[in-house]
Short mmCIF file of C-alpha atoms and ligand atoms in Angstrom, two decimals:
data_model
loop_
_atom_site.label_atom_id
_atom_site.label_comp_id
_atom_site.label_asym_id
_atom_site.label_seq_id
_atom_site.Cartn_x
_atom_site.Cartn_y
_atom_site.Cartn_z
CA MET A 8 -43.39 44.75 -8.39
CA LEU A 9 -45.72 41.81 -9.13
CA ASN A 10 -49.14 42.19 -7.54
CA THR A 11 -50.82 39.01 -8.75
CA LEU A 12 -49.72 35.56 -9.89
CA ALA A 13 -52.33 33.43 -11.65
CA ILE A 14 -52.10 29.78 -12.64
CA ALA A 15 -54.75 27.55 -14.21
CA HIS A 16 -54.80 23.82 -14.87
CA TYR A 17 -51.14 23.26 -13.98
CA ARG A 18 -50.79 20.17 -11.76
CA SER A 19 -52.90 20.68 -8.61
CA LEU A 20 -53.14 24.44 -9.36
CA ASP A 21 -56.41 24.12 -11.21
CA ARG A 22 -57.39 27.72 -10.53
CA LEU A 23 -55.05 29.67 -8.27
CA VAL A 24 -54.76 33.45 -8.02
CA LEU A 25 -52.24 34.70 -5.46
CA PRO A 26 -51.96 38.29 -4.26
CA LEU A 27 -48.31 39.27 -3.90
CA ALA A 28 -46.70 41.80 -1.56
CA ARG A 29 -43.09 42.95 -1.16
CA LEU A 30 -42.18 39.87 0.90
CA ASN A 31 -44.21 36.70 0.48
CA VAL A 32 -43.96 33.38 2.23
CA ILE A 33 -45.66 30.36 0.65
CA THR A 34 -46.28 27.54 3.12
CA GLY A 35 -48.45 24.45 3.31
CA ALA A 36 -48.53 20.76 4.09
CA ASN A 37 -46.76 18.18 1.92
CA GLY A 38 -48.47 17.97 -1.46
CA SER A 39 -50.34 21.28 -1.03
CA GLY A 40 -48.81 22.78 -4.20
CA LYS A 41 -45.81 24.85 -3.01
CA SER A 42 -43.28 23.42 -5.44
CA SER A 43 -45.83 23.58 -8.26
CA THR A 44 -46.30 27.29 -7.58
CA TYR A 45 -42.52 27.76 -7.63
CA ARG A 46 -42.30 25.82 -10.90
CA ALA A 47 -45.10 27.86 -12.45
CA LEU A 48 -43.15 31.05 -11.74
CA LYS A 49 -40.07 29.48 -13.26
CA LEU A 50 -42.05 28.51 -16.36
CA LEU A 51 -42.97 32.18 -16.79
CA THR A 52 -39.29 33.10 -16.93
CA ASP A 53 -38.75 30.17 -19.26
CA ALA A 54 -41.21 31.92 -21.60
CA ALA A 55 -39.06 35.07 -21.49
CA HIS A 56 -35.96 32.96 -22.26
CA GLY A 57 -37.76 31.30 -25.19
CA ARG A 58 -37.73 27.82 -23.66
CA LEU A 59 -41.24 27.42 -22.23
CA VAL A 60 -42.33 24.55 -24.45
CA GLY A 61 -39.03 22.72 -23.89
CA ALA A 62 -39.30 23.20 -20.11
CA LEU A 63 -42.86 21.83 -20.07
CA ALA A 64 -41.79 18.92 -22.26
CA GLN A 65 -39.01 18.18 -19.72
CA GLU A 66 -41.71 17.91 -17.04
CA GLY A 67 -43.52 15.29 -19.14
CA GLY A 68 -45.50 17.59 -21.44
CA LEU A 69 -49.18 18.42 -21.04
CA GLN A 70 -49.98 14.81 -20.24
CA ALA A 71 -48.10 14.99 -16.94
CA THR A 72 -48.55 18.65 -16.06
CA TYR A 73 -52.18 19.25 -16.97
CA TRP A 74 -54.70 19.26 -14.10
CA ALA A 75 -55.74 15.62 -13.66
CA GLY A 76 -59.15 16.35 -12.07
CA PRO A 77 -62.53 17.03 -13.66
CA GLU A 78 -63.34 20.33 -15.43
CA THR A 79 -65.77 21.22 -12.67
CA ILE A 80 -66.44 19.72 -9.29
CA SER A 81 -70.17 20.09 -8.65
CA ARG A 82 -71.73 20.73 -5.25
CA ALA A 83 -73.16 17.20 -5.29
CA MET A 84 -69.63 15.83 -5.88
CA LYS A 85 -68.30 17.98 -3.03
CA ALA A 86 -71.10 16.75 -0.75
CA GLY A 87 -70.24 13.15 -1.65
CA GLU A 88 -73.68 12.60 -3.28
CA HIS A 89 -72.06 11.96 -6.69
CA PRO A 90 -68.69 10.38 -7.33
CA ILE A 91 -65.98 12.74 -8.66
CA GLN A 92 -66.03 12.11 -12.40
CA GLY A 93 -65.03 13.84 -15.59
CA GLY A 94 -67.76 13.86 -18.22
CA ILE A 95 -67.37 15.12 -21.77
CA PRO A 96 -64.83 17.99 -21.93
CA LYS A 97 -66.51 21.31 -22.78
CA ARG A 98 -63.34 23.30 -23.37
CA PRO A 99 -59.97 22.62 -24.96
CA LYS A 100 -56.99 21.87 -22.74
CA ALA A 101 -55.47 25.20 -21.69
CA LEU A 102 -52.63 25.40 -19.20
CA GLN A 103 -52.41 29.08 -18.31
CA LEU A 104 -49.83 31.16 -16.48
CA GLY A 105 -49.81 34.89 -15.87
CA PHE A 106 -48.94 37.78 -13.65
CA ALA A 107 -49.85 41.41 -13.26
CA GLY A 108 -47.40 44.00 -11.99
CA ASP A 109 -47.43 47.72 -11.28
CA ASP A 110 -47.21 48.58 -14.96
CA PHE A 111 -47.59 45.49 -17.18
CA GLY A 112 -49.27 42.12 -17.09
CA TYR A 113 -48.60 38.99 -19.13
CA ALA A 114 -50.48 35.76 -19.70
CA VAL A 115 -49.76 32.67 -21.77
CA ASP A 116 -52.09 29.82 -22.73
CA ILE A 117 -50.52 26.50 -23.69
CA GLY A 118 -52.39 23.57 -25.19
CA THR A 119 -52.09 20.78 -27.69
CA PRO A 120 -50.30 22.14 -30.77
CA ASN A 121 -51.90 23.14 -34.07
CA TYR A 122 -49.10 21.42 -35.89
CA SER A 123 -48.99 19.50 -39.13
CA PRO A 124 -45.86 18.14 -40.81
CA GLY A 125 -44.64 19.55 -44.12
CA PRO A 126 -45.68 18.13 -47.53
CA TYR A 127 -42.73 15.73 -47.82
CA PHE A 128 -43.57 13.98 -44.57
CA ARG A 129 -46.53 11.78 -45.45
CA ASP A 130 -46.02 8.21 -44.49
CA GLU A 131 -46.36 8.24 -40.72
CA PRO A 132 -47.90 10.38 -37.98
CA SER A 133 -45.72 13.20 -36.60
CA LYS A 134 -43.57 12.23 -33.66
CA PHE A 135 -44.15 15.67 -32.10
CA LEU A 136 -47.83 15.20 -31.32
CA LEU A 137 -47.17 15.35 -27.59
CA ASP A 138 -45.34 18.69 -27.80
CA PRO A 139 -47.29 21.43 -26.11
CA GLY A 140 -47.93 24.55 -28.19
CA ILE A 141 -48.61 28.19 -27.32
CA HIS A 142 -52.10 29.30 -28.39
CA ARG A 143 -52.52 32.74 -26.88
CA GLU A 144 -50.27 35.33 -25.27
CA CYS A 145 -51.07 38.86 -24.19
CA ILE A 146 -49.20 41.76 -22.67
CA TRP A 147 -51.37 44.48 -21.20
CA ALA A 148 -50.96 47.76 -19.33
CA GLY A 149 -52.23 47.95 -15.76
CA SER A 150 -53.59 45.32 -13.45
CA GLN A 151 -56.21 43.54 -15.57
CA CYS A 152 -56.21 41.98 -19.01
CA ARG A 153 -58.96 43.79 -20.93
CA PRO A 154 -59.34 44.43 -24.66
CA ALA A 155 -58.78 48.18 -24.13
CA SER A 156 -55.58 47.69 -22.13
CA THR A 157 -54.01 45.00 -24.35
CA LEU A 158 -50.73 46.15 -25.91
CA LEU A 159 -49.63 42.98 -27.64
CA ASP A 160 -51.85 40.06 -28.59
CA ARG A 161 -50.87 36.69 -30.01
CA GLN A 162 -53.51 34.30 -31.28
CA GLY A 163 -51.98 31.16 -32.77
CA ALA A 164 -49.35 32.23 -35.32
CA LEU A 165 -50.66 35.81 -35.60
CA VAL A 166 -49.10 38.50 -33.39
CA LYS A 167 -50.56 42.00 -33.31
CA VAL A 168 -49.27 45.06 -31.53
CA ARG A 169 -51.33 48.10 -30.60
CA ASP A 170 -50.69 51.18 -32.68
CA GLY A 171 -52.84 54.00 -31.28
CA ARG A 172 -56.44 52.92 -31.97
CA ASP A 173 -55.36 50.32 -34.53
CA TRP A 174 -53.33 47.15 -34.56
CA GLN A 175 -50.20 46.41 -36.54
CA ILE A 176 -49.23 42.88 -37.49
CA LEU A 177 -45.91 41.91 -35.91
CA SER A 178 -45.86 38.36 -37.27
CA ARG A 179 -48.16 36.00 -39.15
CA ASP A 180 -46.16 32.85 -38.72
CA LEU A 181 -44.94 32.53 -35.16
CA ALA A 182 -44.33 28.83 -34.44
CA ALA A 183 -46.42 27.23 -31.68
CA SER A 184 -43.21 26.40 -29.83
CA ASP A 185 -42.09 30.06 -29.78
CA SER A 186 -43.20 32.77 -27.40
CA ILE A 187 -43.82 36.39 -28.40
CA PHE A 188 -40.63 37.21 -26.52
CA SER A 189 -38.69 35.61 -29.37
CA LEU A 190 -39.68 38.41 -31.75
CA THR A 191 -39.47 41.57 -29.73
CA ASP A 192 -39.24 44.62 -31.90
CA PRO A 193 -37.74 47.60 -30.05
CA LEU A 194 -39.54 50.11 -32.25
CA ARG A 195 -43.00 48.61 -32.63
CA ALA A 196 -43.22 46.60 -29.38
CA PRO A 197 -40.90 48.22 -26.82
CA GLU A 198 -43.01 46.98 -23.87
CA ALA A 199 -42.41 43.35 -24.86
CA LEU A 200 -38.66 43.89 -24.94
CA GLN A 201 -38.75 45.69 -21.60
CA LEU A 202 -40.88 42.98 -19.98
CA ARG A 203 -38.71 40.21 -21.42
CA GLU A 204 -35.53 41.72 -20.01
CA ARG A 205 -37.15 42.21 -16.62
CA MET A 206 -38.46 38.63 -16.48
CA ARG A 207 -35.07 37.29 -17.55
CA ALA A 208 -33.50 39.12 -14.62
CA TRP A 209 -35.71 37.43 -12.00
CA ARG A 210 -33.51 35.24 -9.81
CA PHE A 211 -34.40 31.76 -8.59
CA TYR A 212 -32.45 29.76 -6.05
CA ASP A 213 -33.40 26.17 -5.46
CA GLN A 214 -30.35 24.17 -6.37
CA LEU A 215 -27.71 25.62 -4.08
CA ARG A 216 -25.68 22.48 -3.69
CA CYS A 217 -23.66 21.91 -0.54
CA ASP A 218 -22.85 18.19 -0.81
CA ARG A 219 -19.21 17.00 -0.79
CA ASP A 220 -18.78 17.58 -4.54
CA ALA A 221 -20.69 20.88 -4.63
CA PRO A 222 -19.11 23.41 -7.03
CA ALA A 223 -19.07 25.99 -4.20
CA ARG A 224 -16.51 23.79 -2.39
CA GLN A 225 -14.05 23.95 -5.31
CA ALA A 226 -11.68 26.81 -6.09
CA GLN A 227 -13.07 28.67 -9.13
CA ILE A 228 -11.64 31.30 -11.45
CA GLY A 229 -12.70 34.50 -9.73
CA THR A 230 -14.24 37.32 -11.73
CA PHE A 231 -16.41 40.22 -10.61
CA THR A 232 -19.71 38.52 -9.62
CA PRO A 233 -22.56 40.80 -8.55
CA ALA A 234 -25.14 37.97 -8.79
CA LEU A 235 -24.55 34.47 -7.43
CA ALA A 236 -25.07 31.72 -10.04
CA ASN A 237 -28.11 29.43 -9.56
CA ASP A 238 -25.91 26.51 -8.56
CA GLY A 239 -23.74 28.64 -6.25
CA SER A 240 -20.57 27.69 -8.14
CA ASP A 241 -19.15 31.24 -7.98
CA LEU A 242 -19.70 31.66 -4.23
CA ALA A 243 -16.20 32.89 -3.37
CA ALA A 244 -16.22 35.53 -6.14
CA ALA A 245 -19.78 36.61 -5.20
CA LEU A 246 -18.77 37.05 -1.52
CA GLN A 247 -15.62 38.97 -2.49
CA THR A 248 -17.74 41.23 -4.73
CA ILE A 249 -20.03 41.99 -1.76
CA LEU A 250 -16.96 42.75 0.38
CA GLU A 251 -15.57 45.12 -2.27
CA ILE A 252 -18.63 46.96 -3.61
CA GLY A 253 -21.62 45.79 -1.54
CA ASP A 254 -22.76 45.87 2.04
CA ALA A 255 -19.65 44.31 3.64
CA ARG A 256 -20.90 45.18 7.12
CA ALA A 257 -24.19 43.35 6.58
CA LEU A 258 -22.24 40.31 5.33
CA HIS A 259 -19.97 40.40 8.37
CA ASP A 260 -22.95 40.87 10.71
CA CYS A 261 -24.99 38.04 9.24
CA ILE A 262 -22.04 35.67 9.62
CA THR A 263 -21.45 36.61 13.27
CA ASP A 264 -25.23 36.54 13.82
CA ALA A 265 -25.27 32.87 12.75
CA PHE A 266 -21.77 31.74 13.85
CA PRO A 267 -20.53 33.91 16.73
CA GLY A 268 -16.78 34.55 16.51
CA ALA A 269 -16.51 33.33 12.90
CA GLU A 270 -14.95 35.38 10.10
CA LEU A 271 -15.03 34.96 6.35
CA GLU A 272 -11.76 34.64 4.43
CA ILE A 273 -11.57 34.48 0.64
CA ALA A 274 -8.34 32.86 -0.52
CA VAL A 275 -6.91 33.60 -3.97
CA ASP A 276 -4.43 31.28 -5.64
CA ALA A 277 -3.36 31.91 -9.24
CA GLY A 278 -6.67 33.65 -10.02
CA ARG A 279 -8.77 30.92 -8.39
CA PHE A 280 -10.98 32.03 -5.50
CA SER A 281 -12.08 29.79 -2.66
CA VAL A 282 -14.12 30.34 0.48
CA GLY A 283 -12.61 29.90 3.91
CA MET A 284 -13.84 30.65 7.38
CA ARG A 285 -11.95 31.44 10.57
CA GLN A 286 -13.74 29.91 13.49
CA HIS A 287 -13.41 30.54 17.17
CA GLY A 288 -10.86 28.14 18.77
CA LEU A 289 -9.14 27.04 15.50
CA LEU A 290 -5.56 27.90 14.49
CA ARG A 291 -6.20 28.10 10.75
CA PRO A 292 -9.21 28.99 8.61
CA LEU A 293 -11.33 26.07 7.43
CA ALA A 294 -11.42 25.66 3.65
CA ALA A 295 -14.67 25.30 1.69
CA HIS A 296 -14.35 21.51 1.53
CA GLU A 297 -14.14 21.42 5.34
CA LEU A 298 -17.24 23.54 6.05
CA SER A 299 -20.39 21.79 7.22
CA ASP A 300 -23.29 21.54 4.75
CA GLY A 301 -25.37 24.00 6.80
CA THR A 302 -22.53 26.54 7.06
CA LEU A 303 -21.95 26.42 3.31
CA ARG A 304 -25.67 26.75 2.58
CA TYR A 305 -25.92 29.74 4.88
CA LEU A 306 -23.00 31.43 3.07
CA LEU A 307 -24.65 30.67 -0.28
CA LEU A 308 -27.92 32.23 0.87
CA ALA A 309 -26.07 35.25 2.30
CA ALA A 310 -24.31 35.74 -1.06
CA ALA A 311 -27.66 35.48 -2.90
CA LEU A 312 -29.51 37.83 -0.56
CA LEU A 313 -26.82 40.50 -0.20
CA SER A 314 -26.16 40.80 -3.94
CA PRO A 315 -24.88 44.32 -4.74
CA ARG A 316 -27.11 44.22 -7.85
CA PRO A 317 -30.40 43.14 -6.28
CA PRO A 318 -32.95 41.72 -8.75
CA GLU A 319 -36.52 42.98 -9.06
CA LEU A 320 -37.77 39.55 -7.99
CA LEU A 321 -35.93 36.93 -5.95
CA VAL A 322 -37.50 33.51 -5.38
CA LEU A 323 -36.11 31.06 -2.83
CA ASN A 324 -37.34 27.46 -2.79
CA GLU A 325 -36.99 25.69 0.57
CA PRO A 326 -33.89 27.67 1.66
CA GLU A 327 -34.02 25.92 5.04
CA THR A 328 -32.72 22.61 3.65
CA SER A 329 -29.78 21.41 5.79
CA LEU A 330 -29.93 24.45 8.10
CA HIS A 331 -30.30 23.83 11.82
CA PRO A 332 -33.54 25.43 13.13
CA ASP A 333 -31.41 27.76 15.31
CA LEU A 334 -30.06 29.41 12.13
CA LEU A 335 -33.52 30.16 10.74
CA PRO A 336 -34.12 33.42 12.64
CA ALA A 337 -30.77 34.73 11.26
CA LEU A 338 -31.81 33.67 7.75
CA GLY A 339 -35.17 35.37 8.32
CA ARG A 340 -33.39 38.62 9.19
CA LEU A 341 -31.29 38.37 6.03
CA ILE A 342 -34.41 37.85 3.90
CA VAL A 343 -36.22 40.78 5.53
CA GLN A 344 -33.18 42.96 4.86
CA ALA A 345 -33.06 41.86 1.19
CA ALA A 346 -36.76 42.72 0.82
CA ARG A 347 -35.78 46.40 1.08
CA HIS A 348 -34.29 46.15 -2.42
CA SER A 349 -36.14 43.24 -4.09
CA GLN A 350 -39.56 41.67 -4.09
CA ILE A 351 -39.11 38.28 -2.45
CA ILE A 352 -41.06 35.03 -2.59
CA VAL A 353 -39.96 32.29 -0.18
CA VAL A 354 -41.38 28.77 -0.44
CA THR A 355 -40.78 26.96 2.83
CA HIS A 356 -41.77 24.21 5.22
CA ALA A 357 -39.85 25.61 8.18
CA GLY A 358 -42.09 26.96 10.93
CA ARG A 359 -39.29 28.98 12.55
CA LEU A 360 -38.45 30.69 9.27
CA VAL A 361 -42.13 31.46 8.70
CA SER A 362 -42.46 33.01 12.16
CA ALA A 363 -39.23 35.00 11.71
CA LEU A 364 -40.60 36.40 8.43
CA GLU A 365 -44.13 36.95 9.67
CA ARG A 366 -42.81 39.23 12.41
CA HIS A 367 -42.03 41.65 9.61
CA THR A 368 -45.03 43.90 8.97
CA ASP A 369 -44.76 43.81 5.16
CA CYS A 370 -44.64 40.02 5.03
CA GLN A 371 -47.60 38.32 3.39
CA SER A 372 -48.31 34.70 4.30
CA LEU A 373 -49.71 32.56 1.53
CA PRO A 374 -50.71 29.26 3.17
CA LEU A 375 -51.71 26.70 0.57
CA GLU A 376 -54.07 23.79 1.15
CA LYS A 377 -55.65 21.18 -1.05
CA GLU A 378 -59.36 20.52 -1.37
CA PHE A 379 -60.65 17.87 -3.77
CA GLY A 380 -57.16 17.70 -5.26
CA GLN A 381 -57.13 21.45 -6.03
CA THR A 382 -54.66 23.82 -4.41
CA ARG A 383 -56.24 26.91 -2.89
CA LEU A 384 -55.20 29.74 -0.64
CA ALA A 385 -56.27 28.82 2.89
CA GLY A 386 -58.61 31.18 4.71
CA MET A 387 -59.47 33.21 1.61
CA GLY A 388 -62.84 33.33 -0.11
CA GLU A 389 -63.08 33.91 -3.88
CA LEU A 390 -64.08 37.51 -3.25
CA ASP A 391 -60.96 38.26 -1.18
CA LEU A 392 -58.66 37.29 -4.06
CA PRO A 393 -57.43 39.74 -6.71
CA ALA A 394 -59.60 39.90 -9.82
CA TRP A 395 -58.12 38.04 -12.77
CA HIS A 396 -59.30 37.60 -16.39
CA TRP A 397 -57.65 35.08 -18.68
CA PRO A 398 -57.53 36.05 -22.35
CA GLY A 399 -59.76 33.51 -24.11
CA ARG A 400 -59.17 31.53 -27.30
CA SER A 401 -60.99 32.57 -30.44
N1 ATP B 511 -51.33 16.67 -13.16
C1 ATP B 511 -51.72 16.80 -11.90
N2 ATP B 511 -53.02 17.06 -11.60
C2 ATP B 511 -53.43 17.20 -10.31
N3 ATP B 511 -52.60 17.10 -9.26
C3 ATP B 511 -51.30 16.85 -9.50
C4 ATP B 511 -50.79 16.69 -10.83
N4 ATP B 511 -49.46 16.47 -10.76
C5 ATP B 511 -49.14 16.47 -9.44
N5 ATP B 511 -50.25 16.70 -8.68
C6 ATP B 511 -50.34 16.81 -7.23
O1 ATP B 511 -50.00 18.13 -6.90
C7 ATP B 511 -49.68 18.18 -5.54
C8 ATP B 511 -48.75 19.32 -5.28
O2 ATP B 511 -47.40 18.93 -5.44
P1 ATP B 511 -46.20 19.87 -4.96
O3 ATP B 511 -44.97 19.10 -5.32
O4 ATP B 511 -46.38 21.23 -5.47
O5 ATP B 511 -46.43 19.86 -3.38
P2 ATP B 511 -45.56 20.56 -2.24
O6 ATP B 511 -46.49 21.49 -1.53
O7 ATP B 511 -44.32 21.15 -2.81
O8 ATP B 511 -45.25 19.33 -1.32
P3 ATP B 511 -43.91 18.96 -0.49
O9 ATP B 511 -44.02 19.74 0.77
O10 ATP B 511 -44.10 17.52 -0.24
O11 ATP B 511 -42.72 19.28 -1.32
C9 ATP B 511 -49.19 16.80 -5.16
O12 ATP B 511 -50.08 16.27 -4.21
C10 ATP B 511 -49.31 16.01 -6.47
O13 ATP B 511 -49.80 14.73 -6.24
MG1 MG B 512 -42.27 20.67 -2.64
#
């Protein structure tokens, strides 16, 4: 389980350390930093997939994603005695992301790259000068990054792995665009491989389409599907998998909980699966293309949350979209049930979903607010937050 998520200098998350519980609900006004927190978590998995630099570049590179405020906001600035202004930078740009879990922690520091073109490229400046580059990465044991607990340490192109009291060199020439997860060595750095596989298995749902052309409305080749795809395209196969090897009763109950008298029906035609639903008062089941957007979204969320192979971490971004407020308590119950098998982070605007989740004793509310452009956790002083140390740059 993750106990702490830490983000520095990413968009409005100039310095944010969040304590995490089994079930977490991130809320806040428009612009408070909810989606940025979601994206920061996704960037961490992008690191494990070896696509962190590309994902940041897609967001506009460091220019767009780096904290746009001053390095420090003095008391006089906060009191309005001085205007908010930048001054001469005292430290290099470092966008940092990290987490600490029960056993391992990981942090990555991304900045402007230490990159120079090869000897045959002389006549013009490199066109990659805006690419972000990874400067430092660490994996450590336990809750805090400390020299004594560091297991794997990357500084620039040099990657070292702990070997008893000494260090062994794992690589001397890791490219700034590559993460340490690209060179996991099962013998010398088994923790990195283990952490990478775990991070890759985190599941994110934020693009469950339910518009007219949504893939979940089309018949799809059905194969055994214990985890719903991010876009929900394999919905029918995922629901059938739950019916066959998962908690079929919970699936049935959550459908009747939300749509009394309704019953799920998966049709199979020449190997293609499609979702249908029998509804009270109708003579035939409605096909996927006939279901309302909210009904389809609810089925997608049920398929994600009742997965027979629950992930270690499941993150839902604004699951309430297109659901009627009356369905939110049923969705809340589904999420609470899924939290028995997975750690869950829900990012939401919906008050009724928040109250349905907060009724659950293990639910931790993380209300975000913005002060002087910086996102912070509302109602928490610095001392109430988990301790966090970023690995520095040499
Ligand atoms: N580089 C940056 N530096 C500082 N602030 C930024 C930067 N980029 C974006 N922001 C601000 O960060 C804030 C948080 O945006 P985010 O999209 O996370 O909000 P949100 O809580 O998801 O809002 P909504 O409820 O509207 O979706 C926005 O107010 C945005 O203007
Ligand atoms: Mg948002």
